[in-house]
Amino acid sequence: MFRNDFFVENNYYGIPGNPRELFALQRDPLPEVGTEGGLSGYLAKYHAAMAKTRDKRAILGAAVVDKGHTAVIDGFFDAIENNTPSPCDESAGWIAVYLARLAIKSIELRQTLPVGIEKLEPALLY
């Protein structure tokens, strides 16, 4: 079992001794606050920023979580500019979109959905 807490912390269950995984923020204007990292560290930063202002819109971009989009886009630009391998080939892209759509449907239905291996096999064979 896997749980992601707001892109700053992953928890794994069912595998004894598997530690939680922490991720740095993409932008951190309060490095001295929430030094423990993870979700509790992010929330400490959020509350510290809110203590300075009650205008939520003013702090929305203060501490930015890293969802990985910037690194992938930079990888695509690098692949185009320097003729290097793409960070995501067609098969991986197809699988990612299929799984993302399935995840969205699962959230809408509020239930787990099976991942059809027949949907993944064509992408895995080539």
Short mmCIF file of N, CA and C in Angstrom, two decimals:
data_model
loop_
_atom_site.label_atom_id
_atom_site.label_comp_id
_atom_site.label_asym_id
_atom_site.label_seq_id
_atom_site.Cartn_x
_atom_site.Cartn_y
_atom_site.Cartn_z
N MET A 1 0.85 -1.16 0.00
CA MET A 1 0.00 0.00 0.00
C MET A 1 0.90 1.23 0.00
N PHE A 2 0.52 2.21 -0.74
CA PHE A 2 1.31 3.42 -0.93
C PHE A 2 0.42 4.63 -0.68
N ARG A 3 0.96 5.63 -0.01
CA ARG A 3 0.21 6.88 0.20
C ARG A 3 1.14 8.05 -0.04
N ASN A 4 0.67 9.00 -0.85
CA ASN A 4 1.42 10.22 -1.12
C ASN A 4 0.75 11.35 -0.37
N ASP A 5 1.50 12.09 0.43
CA ASP A 5 0.98 13.25 1.15
C ASP A 5 1.43 14.53 0.46
N PHE A 6 0.58 15.06 -0.37
CA PHE A 6 0.73 16.37 -1.01
C PHE A 6 2.09 16.57 -1.68
N PHE A 7 2.61 15.53 -2.30
CA PHE A 7 3.84 15.58 -3.08
C PHE A 7 5.09 15.90 -2.25
N VAL A 8 4.99 15.85 -0.94
CA VAL A 8 6.17 16.11 -0.11
C VAL A 8 6.58 14.88 0.71
N GLU A 9 5.74 13.85 0.71
CA GLU A 9 6.05 12.68 1.53
C GLU A 9 5.33 11.45 0.97
N ASN A 10 6.04 10.35 0.86
CA ASN A 10 5.45 9.06 0.50
C ASN A 10 5.56 8.13 1.69
N ASN A 11 4.50 7.40 1.96
CA ASN A 11 4.50 6.37 2.99
C ASN A 11 4.18 5.04 2.33
N TYR A 12 4.91 4.00 2.73
CA TYR A 12 4.72 2.66 2.17
C TYR A 12 4.31 1.73 3.30
N TYR A 13 3.28 0.95 3.06
CA TYR A 13 2.77 0.03 4.07
C TYR A 13 2.82 -1.39 3.52
N GLY A 14 3.04 -2.36 4.39
CA GLY A 14 3.07 -3.75 3.97
C GLY A 14 4.47 -4.27 3.69
N ILE A 15 5.46 -3.40 3.72
CA ILE A 15 6.85 -3.81 3.52
C ILE A 15 7.60 -3.41 4.79
N PRO A 16 7.88 -4.36 5.67
CA PRO A 16 8.53 -4.03 6.94
C PRO A 16 9.86 -3.32 6.73
N GLY A 17 10.08 -2.28 7.50
CA GLY A 17 11.34 -1.55 7.46
C GLY A 17 11.48 -0.55 6.32
N ASN A 18 10.45 -0.39 5.52
CA ASN A 18 10.53 0.56 4.41
C ASN A 18 10.24 1.96 4.96
N PRO A 19 11.23 2.85 4.97
CA PRO A 19 11.04 4.17 5.58
C PRO A 19 10.20 5.09 4.69
N ARG A 20 9.68 6.14 5.30
CA ARG A 20 8.95 7.13 4.52
C ARG A 20 9.94 7.88 3.63
N GLU A 21 9.45 8.39 2.54
CA GLU A 21 10.28 9.08 1.56
C GLU A 21 9.88 10.55 1.55
N LEU A 22 10.85 11.45 1.71
CA LEU A 22 10.58 12.88 1.76
C LEU A 22 11.10 13.56 0.51
N PHE A 23 10.40 14.60 0.06
CA PHE A 23 10.79 15.34 -1.13
C PHE A 23 10.90 16.82 -0.80
N ALA A 24 11.93 17.45 -1.32
CA ALA A 24 12.15 18.88 -1.09
C ALA A 24 11.11 19.69 -1.87
N LEU A 25 10.91 20.91 -1.41
CA LEU A 25 10.01 21.82 -2.12
C LEU A 25 10.71 22.39 -3.34
N GLN A 26 9.93 22.76 -4.32
CA GLN A 26 10.49 23.40 -5.52
C GLN A 26 10.93 24.82 -5.18
N ARG A 27 10.17 25.49 -4.34
CA ARG A 27 10.55 26.83 -3.86
C ARG A 27 10.19 26.90 -2.38
N ASP A 28 11.15 27.32 -1.56
CA ASP A 28 10.96 27.35 -0.11
C ASP A 28 11.43 28.68 0.46
N PRO A 29 10.50 29.62 0.67
CA PRO A 29 10.88 30.92 1.22
C PRO A 29 11.12 30.90 2.73
N LEU A 30 10.80 29.78 3.39
CA LEU A 30 10.97 29.66 4.84
C LEU A 30 11.80 28.42 5.18
N PRO A 31 13.08 28.38 4.80
CA PRO A 31 13.88 27.18 5.04
C PRO A 31 14.09 26.87 6.52
N GLU A 32 13.97 27.87 7.38
CA GLU A 32 14.19 27.65 8.81
C GLU A 32 12.96 27.07 9.51
N VAL A 33 11.82 27.05 8.83
CA VAL A 33 10.57 26.55 9.41
C VAL A 33 10.28 25.16 8.83
N GLY A 34 9.78 24.27 9.65
CA GLY A 34 9.39 22.94 9.16
C GLY A 34 10.55 22.12 8.66
N THR A 35 11.66 22.18 9.36
CA THR A 35 12.88 21.48 8.91
C THR A 35 12.74 19.96 8.94
N GLU A 36 11.70 19.44 9.61
CA GLU A 36 11.50 17.99 9.63
C GLU A 36 11.05 17.45 8.28
N GLY A 37 10.61 18.35 7.40
CA GLY A 37 10.20 17.94 6.06
C GLY A 37 8.87 17.21 6.05
N GLY A 38 8.55 16.66 4.92
CA GLY A 38 7.30 15.93 4.78
C GLY A 38 6.09 16.82 4.92
N LEU A 39 4.95 16.19 5.14
CA LEU A 39 3.70 16.94 5.24
C LEU A 39 3.69 17.85 6.46
N SER A 40 4.19 17.37 7.59
CA SER A 40 4.20 18.21 8.79
C SER A 40 5.08 19.44 8.60
N GLY A 41 6.20 19.29 7.90
CA GLY A 41 7.07 20.43 7.61
C GLY A 41 6.40 21.43 6.69
N TYR A 42 5.71 20.91 5.66
CA TYR A 42 5.00 21.80 4.73
C TYR A 42 3.90 22.57 5.46
N LEU A 43 3.15 21.87 6.31
CA LEU A 43 2.08 22.54 7.05
C LEU A 43 2.63 23.58 8.01
N ALA A 44 3.78 23.33 8.62
CA ALA A 44 4.41 24.32 9.49
C ALA A 44 4.75 25.58 8.70
N LYS A 45 5.26 25.41 7.49
CA LYS A 45 5.58 26.55 6.62
C LYS A 45 4.30 27.31 6.25
N TYR A 46 3.25 26.58 5.94
CA TYR A 46 1.98 27.20 5.57
C TYR A 46 1.43 28.02 6.73
N HIS A 47 1.43 27.43 7.93
CA HIS A 47 0.90 28.14 9.10
C HIS A 47 1.76 29.35 9.46
N ALA A 48 3.07 29.24 9.30
CA ALA A 48 3.95 30.38 9.57
C ALA A 48 3.67 31.51 8.58
N ALA A 49 3.44 31.17 7.33
CA ALA A 49 3.12 32.20 6.33
C ALA A 49 1.76 32.80 6.61
N MET A 50 0.79 31.99 7.03
CA MET A 50 -0.56 32.50 7.33
C MET A 50 -0.55 33.40 8.56
N ALA A 51 0.39 33.17 9.49
CA ALA A 51 0.46 34.00 10.68
C ALA A 51 0.84 35.44 10.32
N LYS A 52 1.51 35.60 9.18
CA LYS A 52 1.93 36.94 8.75
C LYS A 52 0.83 37.67 7.99
N THR A 53 -0.09 36.92 7.39
CA THR A 53 -1.18 37.53 6.62
C THR A 53 -2.38 36.60 6.63
N ARG A 54 -3.55 37.15 6.50
CA ARG A 54 -4.77 36.35 6.41
C ARG A 54 -5.25 36.23 4.97
N ASP A 55 -4.51 36.82 4.05
CA ASP A 55 -4.86 36.77 2.64
C ASP A 55 -4.24 35.52 2.02
N LYS A 56 -5.05 34.48 1.89
CA LYS A 56 -4.53 33.20 1.38
C LYS A 56 -3.93 33.36 0.00
N ARG A 57 -4.51 34.23 -0.82
CA ARG A 57 -3.98 34.42 -2.17
C ARG A 57 -2.56 34.97 -2.15
N ALA A 58 -2.22 35.72 -1.12
CA ALA A 58 -0.89 36.31 -1.03
C ALA A 58 0.19 35.26 -0.78
N ILE A 59 -0.18 34.12 -0.20
CA ILE A 59 0.83 33.11 0.13
C ILE A 59 0.72 31.84 -0.70
N LEU A 60 -0.21 31.80 -1.64
CA LEU A 60 -0.40 30.57 -2.42
C LEU A 60 0.88 30.09 -3.08
N GLY A 61 1.70 30.99 -3.58
CA GLY A 61 2.92 30.60 -4.26
C GLY A 61 4.14 30.60 -3.37
N ALA A 62 3.95 30.80 -2.07
CA ALA A 62 5.10 30.93 -1.17
C ALA A 62 5.93 29.65 -1.13
N ALA A 63 5.36 28.56 -0.66
CA ALA A 63 6.06 27.28 -0.61
C ALA A 63 5.45 26.40 -1.71
N VAL A 64 6.23 26.07 -2.71
CA VAL A 64 5.72 25.34 -3.86
C VAL A 64 6.23 23.90 -3.83
N VAL A 65 5.29 22.96 -3.87
CA VAL A 65 5.68 21.55 -3.91
C VAL A 65 6.17 21.20 -5.31
N ASP A 66 7.07 20.23 -5.37
CA ASP A 66 7.64 19.81 -6.65
C ASP A 66 6.88 18.58 -7.14
N LYS A 67 6.02 18.77 -8.12
CA LYS A 67 5.24 17.66 -8.67
C LYS A 67 5.97 16.95 -9.79
N GLY A 68 7.16 17.43 -10.13
CA GLY A 68 7.96 16.80 -11.16
C GLY A 68 7.76 17.36 -12.55
N HIS A 69 6.78 18.23 -12.72
CA HIS A 69 6.50 18.76 -14.05
C HIS A 69 7.67 19.58 -14.60
N THR A 70 8.28 20.40 -13.77
CA THR A 70 9.38 21.25 -14.22
C THR A 70 10.54 20.40 -14.73
N ALA A 71 10.89 19.35 -14.00
CA ALA A 71 12.00 18.50 -14.41
C ALA A 71 11.70 17.79 -15.73
N VAL A 72 10.47 17.33 -15.91
CA VAL A 72 10.12 16.63 -17.16
C VAL A 72 10.13 17.60 -18.33
N ILE A 73 9.56 18.79 -18.14
CA ILE A 73 9.55 19.78 -19.22
C ILE A 73 10.98 20.19 -19.57
N ASP A 74 11.81 20.41 -18.54
CA ASP A 74 13.23 20.72 -18.80
C ASP A 74 13.90 19.58 -19.56
N GLY A 75 13.54 18.34 -19.22
CA GLY A 75 14.09 17.19 -19.94
C GLY A 75 13.68 17.16 -21.40
N PHE A 76 12.43 17.53 -21.68
CA PHE A 76 11.98 17.59 -23.08
C PHE A 76 12.73 18.68 -23.84
N PHE A 77 12.88 19.85 -23.21
CA PHE A 77 13.64 20.93 -23.86
C PHE A 77 15.08 20.50 -24.13
N ASP A 78 15.69 19.84 -23.14
CA ASP A 78 17.06 19.37 -23.31
C ASP A 78 17.15 18.36 -24.45
N ALA A 79 16.17 17.47 -24.53
CA ALA A 79 16.16 16.46 -25.60
C ALA A 79 16.08 17.11 -26.98
N ILE A 80 15.28 18.16 -27.08
CA ILE A 80 15.13 18.86 -28.36
C ILE A 80 16.38 19.66 -28.70
N GLU A 81 16.85 20.44 -27.73
CA GLU A 81 17.99 21.34 -27.98
C GLU A 81 19.30 20.60 -28.17
N ASN A 82 19.51 19.51 -27.43
CA ASN A 82 20.81 18.83 -27.44
C ASN A 82 20.77 17.43 -28.05
N ASN A 83 19.63 17.09 -28.65
CA ASN A 83 19.47 15.80 -29.30
C ASN A 83 19.82 14.65 -28.34
N THR A 84 19.26 14.73 -27.14
CA THR A 84 19.45 13.69 -26.13
C THR A 84 18.15 12.89 -26.01
N PRO A 85 18.20 11.73 -25.35
CA PRO A 85 16.98 10.93 -25.21
C PRO A 85 15.88 11.69 -24.46
N SER A 86 14.66 11.46 -24.88
CA SER A 86 13.50 12.06 -24.24
C SER A 86 13.33 11.49 -22.83
N PRO A 87 12.85 12.29 -21.88
CA PRO A 87 12.65 11.77 -20.53
C PRO A 87 11.49 10.77 -20.46
N CYS A 88 10.66 10.74 -21.50
CA CYS A 88 9.50 9.85 -21.51
C CYS A 88 9.21 9.45 -22.95
N ASP A 89 9.34 8.15 -23.25
CA ASP A 89 9.05 7.71 -24.61
C ASP A 89 7.54 7.53 -24.81
N GLU A 90 7.15 7.15 -26.01
CA GLU A 90 5.73 7.04 -26.35
C GLU A 90 5.01 6.01 -25.48
N SER A 91 5.65 4.88 -25.25
CA SER A 91 5.02 3.82 -24.45
C SER A 91 4.80 4.26 -23.01
N ALA A 92 5.82 4.85 -22.42
CA ALA A 92 5.69 5.33 -21.04
C ALA A 92 4.65 6.43 -20.96
N GLY A 93 4.61 7.29 -21.96
CA GLY A 93 3.60 8.36 -21.99
C GLY A 93 2.20 7.80 -22.08
N TRP A 94 2.02 6.77 -22.92
CA TRP A 94 0.70 6.16 -23.07
C TRP A 94 0.27 5.52 -21.75
N ILE A 95 1.17 4.79 -21.12
CA ILE A 95 0.86 4.15 -19.84
C ILE A 95 0.52 5.20 -18.78
N ALA A 96 1.28 6.29 -18.73
CA ALA A 96 1.04 7.34 -17.74
C ALA A 96 -0.34 7.95 -17.93
N VAL A 97 -0.72 8.23 -19.17
CA VAL A 97 -2.04 8.82 -19.43
C VAL A 97 -3.14 7.83 -19.07
N TYR A 98 -2.97 6.56 -19.45
CA TYR A 98 -3.96 5.53 -19.12
C TYR A 98 -4.16 5.43 -17.60
N LEU A 99 -3.06 5.36 -16.86
CA LEU A 99 -3.15 5.24 -15.40
C LEU A 99 -3.73 6.50 -14.77
N ALA A 100 -3.38 7.67 -15.30
CA ALA A 100 -3.92 8.92 -14.76
C ALA A 100 -5.43 8.98 -14.96
N ARG A 101 -5.90 8.60 -16.14
CA ARG A 101 -7.35 8.61 -16.40
C ARG A 101 -8.06 7.60 -15.50
N LEU A 102 -7.44 6.45 -15.30
CA LEU A 102 -8.02 5.43 -14.42
C LEU A 102 -8.07 5.94 -12.98
N ALA A 103 -7.03 6.65 -12.56
CA ALA A 103 -7.01 7.21 -11.20
C ALA A 103 -8.11 8.25 -11.03
N ILE A 104 -8.30 9.10 -12.03
CA ILE A 104 -9.36 10.11 -11.96
C ILE A 104 -10.73 9.44 -11.86
N LYS A 105 -10.95 8.41 -12.68
CA LYS A 105 -12.22 7.68 -12.65
C LYS A 105 -12.41 7.01 -11.29
N SER A 106 -11.33 6.46 -10.72
CA SER A 106 -11.39 5.83 -9.41
C SER A 106 -11.81 6.84 -8.34
N ILE A 107 -11.27 8.03 -8.43
CA ILE A 107 -11.63 9.08 -7.47
C ILE A 107 -13.09 9.46 -7.64
N GLU A 108 -13.54 9.62 -8.89
CA GLU A 108 -14.93 9.98 -9.14
C GLU A 108 -15.90 8.92 -8.61
N LEU A 109 -15.55 7.65 -8.79
CA LEU A 109 -16.42 6.55 -8.36
C LEU A 109 -16.22 6.17 -6.90
N ARG A 110 -15.16 6.69 -6.29
CA ARG A 110 -14.82 6.39 -4.90
C ARG A 110 -14.62 4.89 -4.67
N GLN A 111 -13.92 4.28 -5.60
CA GLN A 111 -13.61 2.86 -5.46
C GLN A 111 -12.36 2.53 -6.27
N THR A 112 -11.71 1.45 -5.89
CA THR A 112 -10.55 1.02 -6.66
C THR A 112 -11.01 0.41 -7.97
N LEU A 113 -10.19 0.54 -8.98
CA LEU A 113 -10.49 -0.02 -10.29
C LEU A 113 -9.35 -0.93 -10.72
N PRO A 114 -9.66 -1.99 -11.43
CA PRO A 114 -8.59 -2.87 -11.90
C PRO A 114 -7.80 -2.22 -13.03
N VAL A 115 -6.52 -2.51 -13.05
CA VAL A 115 -5.67 -2.05 -14.15
C VAL A 115 -5.59 -3.20 -15.14
N GLY A 116 -6.14 -2.97 -16.31
CA GLY A 116 -6.17 -4.03 -17.32
C GLY A 116 -4.80 -4.25 -17.94
N ILE A 117 -4.21 -5.42 -17.67
CA ILE A 117 -2.88 -5.71 -18.22
C ILE A 117 -2.92 -5.71 -19.74
N GLU A 118 -4.08 -6.05 -20.31
CA GLU A 118 -4.19 -6.03 -21.77
C GLU A 118 -4.02 -4.62 -22.33
N LYS A 119 -4.30 -3.62 -21.51
CA LYS A 119 -4.09 -2.23 -21.93
C LYS A 119 -2.61 -1.87 -21.90
N LEU A 120 -1.86 -2.53 -21.01
CA LEU A 120 -0.45 -2.21 -20.86
C LEU A 120 0.44 -3.06 -21.75
N GLU A 121 0.01 -4.26 -22.08
CA GLU A 121 0.85 -5.17 -22.85
C GLU A 121 1.34 -4.60 -24.18
N PRO A 122 0.47 -3.96 -24.98
CA PRO A 122 1.00 -3.41 -26.24
C PRO A 122 2.14 -2.43 -26.01
N ALA A 123 2.01 -1.64 -24.96
CA ALA A 123 3.06 -0.67 -24.66
C ALA A 123 4.31 -1.37 -24.13
N LEU A 124 4.13 -2.49 -23.45
CA LEU A 124 5.27 -3.19 -22.87
C LEU A 124 6.00 -4.06 -23.88
N LEU A 125 5.32 -4.45 -24.95
CA LEU A 125 5.94 -5.35 -25.93
C LEU A 125 6.88 -4.65 -26.88
N TYR A 126 6.72 -3.36 -27.08
CA TYR A 126 7.52 -2.67 -28.09
C TYR A 126 8.57 -1.79 -27.49
#
